[in-house]
Amino acid sequence: MGANCVRRKSAKLLAAAGILSLIWSGATAQGMPEPATPTAAMAVTSPPPPAPAALPHAVKVPEGTEIHVELGEKLSSATSAEGDVFSIITDEEIVLPDGTVIPPGYSGRGEVTNVSKAGMVGKSGQLNIRLDYLKVGDRRIRLRANKGGEGKSGVTNMVVTTVLIGPLGLLVRGHTITYPKGMKLVAYVDQDGEVPMPLPPPPNED
């Protein structure tokens, strides 16, 4: 009898152990979370990337904006040639519609479009120029401005001289026209442009 009792108890214990094993296997199969490993618990989060630097922006310079400039060098019908380029410099503030103020001192470029030298028979010199652009930082603002003129005619003097001394009056020369350095001119923006912000300083004069 004693041996049979021991065998029955052993069988019950084995059966209970088998049931617990089946329950645990089922729970694992159904996705029961496993204990966190020390490595996962100690993982270090990377710091966020730095924010990008603010990009510069530009301000519109609308077509038709009035710009006051002066010649950066002397021009003359006696020495200039068609296609010659010359410098211009703003000599007044430029106030944009949004309130931005562009200080004077920015440079640009113009071009000689036509030139005729003074000659005999009282022919006067002629000089026509065009303003091309103004440069602010690395931006070019297209300009619209032309100027033309001619020197004082020598025809009257030639006629008087001819009457007095005959054909020698034909040697009377007309006058050269000169645009002095610093002469004031007014130009207008030819098409919408823009300037970078913040504004770069005007270039240093030589």
PDB file of C-alpha atoms in Angstrom:
ATOM      1  CA  MET A   1       0.000   0.000   0.000  1.00  0.00           C
ATOM      2  CA  GLY A   2       2.765   2.484   0.876  1.00  0.00           C
ATOM      3  CA  ALA A   3       4.497   2.037  -2.449  1.00  0.00           C
ATOM      4  CA  ASN A   4       1.251   2.581  -4.367  1.00  0.00           C
ATOM      5  CA  CYS A   5       0.572   5.823  -2.475  1.00  0.00           C
ATOM      6  CA  VAL A   6       4.009   7.152  -3.334  1.00  0.00           C
ATOM      7  CA  ARG A   7       3.540   6.319  -6.990  1.00  0.00           C
ATOM      8  CA  ARG A   8       0.174   8.113  -7.100  1.00  0.00           C
ATOM      9  CA  LYS A   9       1.640  11.256  -5.534  1.00  0.00           C
ATOM     10  CA  SER A  10       4.568  11.229  -8.001  1.00  0.00           C
ATOM     11  CA  ALA A  11       2.152  10.884 -10.903  1.00  0.00           C
ATOM     12  CA  LYS A  12       0.116  13.884  -9.669  1.00  0.00           C
ATOM     13  CA  LEU A  13       3.251  16.005  -9.319  1.00  0.00           C
ATOM     14  CA  LEU A  14       4.391  15.127 -12.835  1.00  0.00           C
ATOM     15  CA  ALA A  15       0.946  15.947 -14.225  1.00  0.00           C
ATOM     16  CA  ALA A  16       0.918  19.327 -12.457  1.00  0.00           C
ATOM     17  CA  ALA A  17       4.393  20.125 -13.769  1.00  0.00           C
ATOM     18  CA  GLY A  18       3.274  19.259 -17.307  1.00  0.00           C
ATOM     19  CA  ILE A  19       0.222  21.533 -17.022  1.00  0.00           C
ATOM     20  CA  LEU A  20       2.370  24.488 -15.819  1.00  0.00           C
ATOM     21  CA  SER A  21       4.810  23.889 -18.682  1.00  0.00           C
ATOM     22  CA  LEU A  22       1.972  23.987 -21.216  1.00  0.00           C
ATOM     23  CA  ILE A  23       0.531  27.208 -19.699  1.00  0.00           C
ATOM     24  CA  TRP A  24       3.917  28.979 -19.849  1.00  0.00           C
ATOM     25  CA  SER A  25       4.559  27.861 -23.441  1.00  0.00           C
ATOM     26  CA  GLY A  26       1.148  29.196 -24.505  1.00  0.00           C
ATOM     27  CA  ALA A  27       1.695  32.544 -22.843  1.00  0.00           C
ATOM     28  CA  THR A  28       5.042  32.959 -24.570  1.00  0.00           C
ATOM     29  CA  ALA A  29       3.507  32.092 -27.957  1.00  0.00           C
ATOM     30  CA  GLN A  30       0.806  34.755 -27.472  1.00  0.00           C
ATOM     31  CA  GLY A  31       3.437  37.540 -27.171  1.00  0.00           C
ATOM     32  CA  MET A  32       3.791  37.860 -23.443  1.00  0.00           C
ATOM     33  CA  PRO A  33       6.630  40.436 -22.967  1.00  0.00           C
ATOM     34  CA  GLU A  34       9.938  39.132 -21.806  1.00  0.00           C
ATOM     35  CA  PRO A  35      11.824  40.891 -19.060  1.00  0.00           C
ATOM     36  CA  ALA A  36      13.885  43.859 -20.305  1.00  0.00           C
ATOM     37  CA  THR A  37      17.571  43.175 -20.609  1.00  0.00           C
ATOM     38  CA  PRO A  38      20.040  45.452 -18.819  1.00  0.00           C
ATOM     39  CA  THR A  39      21.439  46.578 -22.205  1.00  0.00           C
ATOM     40  CA  ALA A  40      18.056  47.914 -23.411  1.00  0.00           C
ATOM     41  CA  ALA A  41      17.377  49.634 -20.102  1.00  0.00           C
ATOM     42  CA  MET A  42      20.739  51.400 -20.221  1.00  0.00           C
ATOM     43  CA  ALA A  43      20.505  52.592 -23.892  1.00  0.00           C
ATOM     44  CA  VAL A  44      21.427  56.306 -24.307  1.00  0.00           C
ATOM     45  CA  THR A  45      19.228  58.524 -26.525  1.00  0.00           C
ATOM     46  CA  SER A  46      21.159  60.569 -29.132  1.00  0.00           C
ATOM     47  CA  PRO A  47      20.778  64.389 -28.851  1.00  0.00           C
ATOM     48  CA  PRO A  48      18.616  66.066 -31.546  1.00  0.00           C
ATOM     49  CA  PRO A  49      20.475  67.651 -34.504  1.00  0.00           C
ATOM     50  CA  PRO A  50      21.123  71.403 -34.250  1.00  0.00           C
ATOM     51  CA  ALA A  51      18.590  73.708 -35.890  1.00  0.00           C
ATOM     52  CA  PRO A  52      19.698  75.042 -39.307  1.00  0.00           C
ATOM     53  CA  ALA A  53      21.001  78.601 -39.413  1.00  0.00           C
ATOM     54  CA  ALA A  54      18.556  81.240 -40.605  1.00  0.00           C
ATOM     55  CA  LEU A  55      18.970  81.935 -44.313  1.00  0.00           C
ATOM     56  CA  PRO A  56      19.380  85.540 -45.539  1.00  0.00           C
ATOM     57  CA  HIS A  57      16.442  86.989 -47.390  1.00  0.00           C
ATOM     58  CA  ALA A  58      16.040  89.645 -50.059  1.00  0.00           C
ATOM     59  CA  VAL A  59      13.959  92.800 -50.422  1.00  0.00           C
ATOM     60  CA  LYS A  60      12.287  93.746 -53.673  1.00  0.00           C
ATOM     61  CA  VAL A  61      13.346  96.867 -55.584  1.00  0.00           C
ATOM     62  CA  PRO A  62      10.366  97.574 -57.859  1.00  0.00           C
ATOM     63  CA  GLU A  63      10.561  98.767 -61.435  1.00  0.00           C
ATOM     64  CA  GLY A  64      10.424 102.550 -61.707  1.00  0.00           C
ATOM     65  CA  THR A  65      12.229 103.244 -58.422  1.00  0.00           C
ATOM     66  CA  GLU A  66      14.091 106.558 -58.752  1.00  0.00           C
ATOM     67  CA  ILE A  67      17.838 106.433 -58.142  1.00  0.00           C
ATOM     68  CA  HIS A  68      20.170 109.422 -57.961  1.00  0.00           C
ATOM     69  CA  VAL A  69      23.750 108.846 -59.056  1.00  0.00           C
ATOM     70  CA  GLU A  70      26.843 110.797 -60.007  1.00  0.00           C
ATOM     71  CA  LEU A  71      29.565 110.078 -62.537  1.00  0.00           C
ATOM     72  CA  GLY A  72      32.616 108.397 -61.079  1.00  0.00           C
ATOM     73  CA  GLU A  73      34.910 109.806 -63.749  1.00  0.00           C
ATOM     74  CA  LYS A  74      35.185 112.542 -66.373  1.00  0.00           C
ATOM     75  CA  LEU A  75      33.843 111.862 -69.877  1.00  0.00           C
ATOM     76  CA  SER A  76      34.627 113.879 -72.998  1.00  0.00           C
ATOM     77  CA  SER A  77      33.776 113.701 -76.682  1.00  0.00           C
ATOM     78  CA  ALA A  78      37.462 114.333 -77.323  1.00  0.00           C
ATOM     79  CA  THR A  79      38.706 111.240 -75.478  1.00  0.00           C
ATOM     80  CA  SER A  80      35.781 108.808 -75.130  1.00  0.00           C
ATOM     81  CA  ALA A  81      34.904 106.110 -77.655  1.00  0.00           C
ATOM     82  CA  GLU A  82      31.734 104.152 -78.314  1.00  0.00           C
ATOM     83  CA  GLY A  83      31.608 101.115 -76.021  1.00  0.00           C
ATOM     84  CA  ASP A  84      33.694 102.685 -73.246  1.00  0.00           C
ATOM     85  CA  VAL A  85      32.398 101.854 -69.766  1.00  0.00           C
ATOM     86  CA  PHE A  86      32.437 104.174 -66.774  1.00  0.00           C
ATOM     87  CA  SER A  87      31.525 104.046 -63.099  1.00  0.00           C
ATOM     88  CA  ILE A  88      28.555 105.600 -61.340  1.00  0.00           C
ATOM     89  CA  ILE A  89      27.922 106.005 -57.596  1.00  0.00           C
ATOM     90  CA  THR A  90      24.659 106.574 -55.743  1.00  0.00           C
ATOM     91  CA  ASP A  91      24.734 109.921 -53.943  1.00  0.00           C
ATOM     92  CA  GLU A  92      21.340 109.790 -52.173  1.00  0.00           C
ATOM     93  CA  GLU A  93      19.439 107.271 -50.065  1.00  0.00           C
ATOM     94  CA  ILE A  94      17.078 104.905 -51.859  1.00  0.00           C
ATOM     95  CA  VAL A  95      13.854 104.376 -49.896  1.00  0.00           C
ATOM     96  CA  LEU A  96      11.957 101.212 -50.862  1.00  0.00           C
ATOM     97  CA  PRO A  97       8.171 100.736 -50.474  1.00  0.00           C
ATOM     98  CA  ASP A  98       8.601  98.454 -47.434  1.00  0.00           C
ATOM     99  CA  GLY A  99      10.613 101.137 -45.618  1.00  0.00           C
ATOM    100  CA  THR A 100      14.050  99.671 -46.307  1.00  0.00           C
ATOM    101  CA  VAL A 101      16.625 102.431 -46.770  1.00  0.00           C
ATOM    102  CA  ILE A 102      19.643 101.792 -49.011  1.00  0.00           C
ATOM    103  CA  PRO A 103      22.370 104.276 -48.060  1.00  0.00           C
ATOM    104  CA  PRO A 104      24.391 106.155 -50.696  1.00  0.00           C
ATOM    105  CA  GLY A 105      27.780 104.947 -51.881  1.00  0.00           C
ATOM    106  CA  TYR A 106      26.904 101.874 -53.983  1.00  0.00           C
ATOM    107  CA  SER A 107      28.542 101.704 -57.392  1.00  0.00           C
ATOM    108  CA  GLY A 108      27.396 100.687 -60.825  1.00  0.00           C
ATOM    109  CA  ARG A 109      28.265 100.935 -64.500  1.00  0.00           C
ATOM    110  CA  GLY A 110      27.360 102.939 -67.581  1.00  0.00           C
ATOM    111  CA  GLU A 111      28.437 102.843 -71.209  1.00  0.00           C
ATOM    112  CA  VAL A 112      29.204 105.351 -73.947  1.00  0.00           C
ATOM    113  CA  THR A 113      26.717 104.676 -76.757  1.00  0.00           C
ATOM    114  CA  ASN A 114      27.714 107.309 -79.300  1.00  0.00           C
ATOM    115  CA  VAL A 115      30.482 109.855 -79.651  1.00  0.00           C
ATOM    116  CA  SER A 116      31.430 112.364 -82.311  1.00  0.00           C
ATOM    117  CA  LYS A 117      34.496 114.512 -82.000  1.00  0.00           C
ATOM    118  CA  ALA A 118      34.491 118.228 -82.696  1.00  0.00           C
ATOM    119  CA  GLY A 119      35.822 119.132 -86.130  1.00  0.00           C
ATOM    120  CA  MET A 120      36.328 121.811 -88.741  1.00  0.00           C
ATOM    121  CA  VAL A 121      33.583 123.996 -90.174  1.00  0.00           C
ATOM    122  CA  GLY A 122      32.303 124.575 -86.673  1.00  0.00           C
ATOM    123  CA  LYS A 123      31.287 120.941 -86.091  1.00  0.00           C
ATOM    124  CA  SER A 124      30.616 120.405 -82.394  1.00  0.00           C
ATOM    125  CA  GLY A 125      31.403 117.259 -80.424  1.00  0.00           C
ATOM    126  CA  GLN A 126      28.607 114.893 -79.370  1.00  0.00           C
ATOM    127  CA  LEU A 127      28.504 112.420 -76.480  1.00  0.00           C
ATOM    128  CA  ASN A 128      25.692 110.014 -75.607  1.00  0.00           C
ATOM    129  CA  ILE A 129      25.783 107.687 -72.591  1.00  0.00           C
ATOM    130  CA  ARG A 130      23.567 105.021 -71.014  1.00  0.00           C
ATOM    131  CA  LEU A 131      23.395 103.868 -67.382  1.00  0.00           C
ATOM    132  CA  ASP A 132      23.338 100.062 -67.168  1.00  0.00           C
ATOM    133  CA  TYR A 133      23.128  98.817 -63.585  1.00  0.00           C
ATOM    134  CA  LEU A 134      23.709  99.423 -59.900  1.00  0.00           C
ATOM    135  CA  LYS A 135      25.343  96.720 -57.779  1.00  0.00           C
ATOM    136  CA  VAL A 136      24.378  96.011 -54.154  1.00  0.00           C
ATOM    137  CA  GLY A 137      26.394  93.116 -52.759  1.00  0.00           C
ATOM    138  CA  ASP A 138      26.191  90.382 -55.386  1.00  0.00           C
ATOM    139  CA  ARG A 139      22.912  91.639 -56.878  1.00  0.00           C
ATOM    140  CA  ARG A 140      22.640  93.823 -59.970  1.00  0.00           C
ATOM    141  CA  ILE A 141      19.749  96.240 -60.375  1.00  0.00           C
ATOM    142  CA  ARG A 142      19.095  97.095 -64.001  1.00  0.00           C
ATOM    143  CA  LEU A 143      18.775 100.832 -64.709  1.00  0.00           C
ATOM    144  CA  ARG A 144      17.027 102.898 -67.354  1.00  0.00           C
ATOM    145  CA  ALA A 145      18.669 106.251 -68.130  1.00  0.00           C
ATOM    146  CA  ASN A 146      20.225 107.939 -71.139  1.00  0.00           C
ATOM    147  CA  LYS A 147      21.911 111.280 -71.615  1.00  0.00           C
ATOM    148  CA  GLY A 148      23.080 112.983 -74.771  1.00  0.00           C
ATOM    149  CA  GLY A 149      24.539 116.369 -75.578  1.00  0.00           C
ATOM    150  CA  GLU A 150      26.775 118.276 -77.890  1.00  0.00           C
ATOM    151  CA  GLY A 151      29.302 121.024 -77.514  1.00  0.00           C
ATOM    152  CA  LYS A 152      28.639 124.634 -78.357  1.00  0.00           C
ATOM    153  CA  SER A 153      28.539 125.085 -82.104  1.00  0.00           C
ATOM    154  CA  GLY A 154      31.211 127.130 -83.827  1.00  0.00           C
ATOM    155  CA  VAL A 155      29.036 127.967 -86.850  1.00  0.00           C
ATOM    156  CA  THR A 156      28.487 131.601 -85.896  1.00  0.00           C
ATOM    157  CA  ASN A 157      32.177 132.200 -85.398  1.00  0.00           C
ATOM    158  CA  MET A 158      32.911 130.442 -88.673  1.00  0.00           C
ATOM    159  CA  VAL A 159      30.514 132.693 -90.613  1.00  0.00           C
ATOM    160  CA  VAL A 160      31.970 135.860 -89.108  1.00  0.00           C
ATOM    161  CA  THR A 161      35.510 134.722 -89.787  1.00  0.00           C
ATOM    162  CA  THR A 162      34.657 133.739 -93.357  1.00  0.00           C
ATOM    163  CA  VAL A 163      33.193 137.143 -94.046  1.00  0.00           C
ATOM    164  CA  LEU A 164      36.257 138.865 -92.650  1.00  0.00           C
ATOM    165  CA  ILE A 165      39.087 136.724 -93.962  1.00  0.00           C
ATOM    166  CA  GLY A 166      37.553 134.446 -96.574  1.00  0.00           C
ATOM    167  CA  PRO A 167      38.044 130.662 -96.851  1.00  0.00           C
ATOM    168  CA  LEU A 168      40.242 130.529 -93.745  1.00  0.00           C
ATOM    169  CA  GLY A 169      37.008 130.689 -91.738  1.00  0.00           C
ATOM    170  CA  LEU A 170      36.375 127.062 -92.687  1.00  0.00           C
ATOM    171  CA  LEU A 171      39.161 126.094 -90.276  1.00  0.00           C
ATOM    172  CA  VAL A 172      37.133 127.177 -87.243  1.00  0.00           C
ATOM    173  CA  ARG A 173      36.527 124.149 -84.982  1.00  0.00           C
ATOM    174  CA  GLY A 174      33.436 123.346 -82.958  1.00  0.00           C
ATOM    175  CA  HIS A 175      33.535 122.772 -79.207  1.00  0.00           C
ATOM    176  CA  THR A 176      34.111 119.526 -77.305  1.00  0.00           C
ATOM    177  CA  ILE A 177      31.428 118.434 -74.839  1.00  0.00           C
ATOM    178  CA  THR A 178      32.531 117.255 -71.412  1.00  0.00           C
ATOM    179  CA  TYR A 179      30.653 115.541 -68.559  1.00  0.00           C
ATOM    180  CA  PRO A 180      32.650 116.255 -65.397  1.00  0.00           C
ATOM    181  CA  LYS A 181      33.280 113.735 -62.645  1.00  0.00           C
ATOM    182  CA  GLY A 182      30.561 114.068 -60.023  1.00  0.00           C
ATOM    183  CA  MET A 183      27.883 115.225 -62.490  1.00  0.00           C
ATOM    184  CA  LYS A 184      24.413 114.371 -61.147  1.00  0.00           C
ATOM    185  CA  LEU A 185      22.111 112.022 -63.056  1.00  0.00           C
ATOM    186  CA  VAL A 186      18.725 110.468 -62.335  1.00  0.00           C
ATOM    187  CA  ALA A 187      18.021 106.856 -63.293  1.00  0.00           C
ATOM    188  CA  TYR A 188      15.060 104.511 -62.862  1.00  0.00           C
ATOM    189  CA  VAL A 189      14.996 100.791 -62.133  1.00  0.00           C
ATOM    190  CA  ASP A 190      14.333  99.084 -65.467  1.00  0.00           C
ATOM    191  CA  GLN A 191      12.799  95.876 -64.076  1.00  0.00           C
ATOM    192  CA  ASP A 192      11.973  94.435 -60.677  1.00  0.00           C
ATOM    193  CA  GLY A 193      15.128  93.529 -58.784  1.00  0.00           C
ATOM    194  CA  GLU A 194      16.108  92.713 -55.232  1.00  0.00           C
ATOM    195  CA  VAL A 195      18.816  93.435 -52.685  1.00  0.00           C
ATOM    196  CA  PRO A 196      20.110  90.997 -50.044  1.00  0.00           C
ATOM    197  CA  MET A 197      19.326  91.486 -46.383  1.00  0.00           C
ATOM    198  CA  PRO A 198      21.054  92.397 -44.234  1.00  0.00           C
ATOM    199  CA  LEU A 199      22.484  94.968 -46.613  1.00  0.00           C
ATOM    200  CA  PRO A 200      26.209  94.584 -47.348  1.00  0.00           C
ATOM    201  CA  PRO A 201      28.148  97.829 -46.811  1.00  0.00           C
ATOM    202  CA  PRO A 202      28.937 100.046 -49.819  1.00  0.00           C
ATOM    203  CA  PRO A 203      32.351  99.357 -51.372  1.00  0.00           C
ATOM    204  CA  ASN A 204      35.288 101.438 -50.188  1.00  0.00           C
ATOM    205  CA  GLU A 205      36.334 104.159 -52.579  1.00  0.00           C
ATOM    206  CA  ASP A 206      39.880 104.009 -53.924  1.00  0.00           C
TER     207      ASP A 206
END
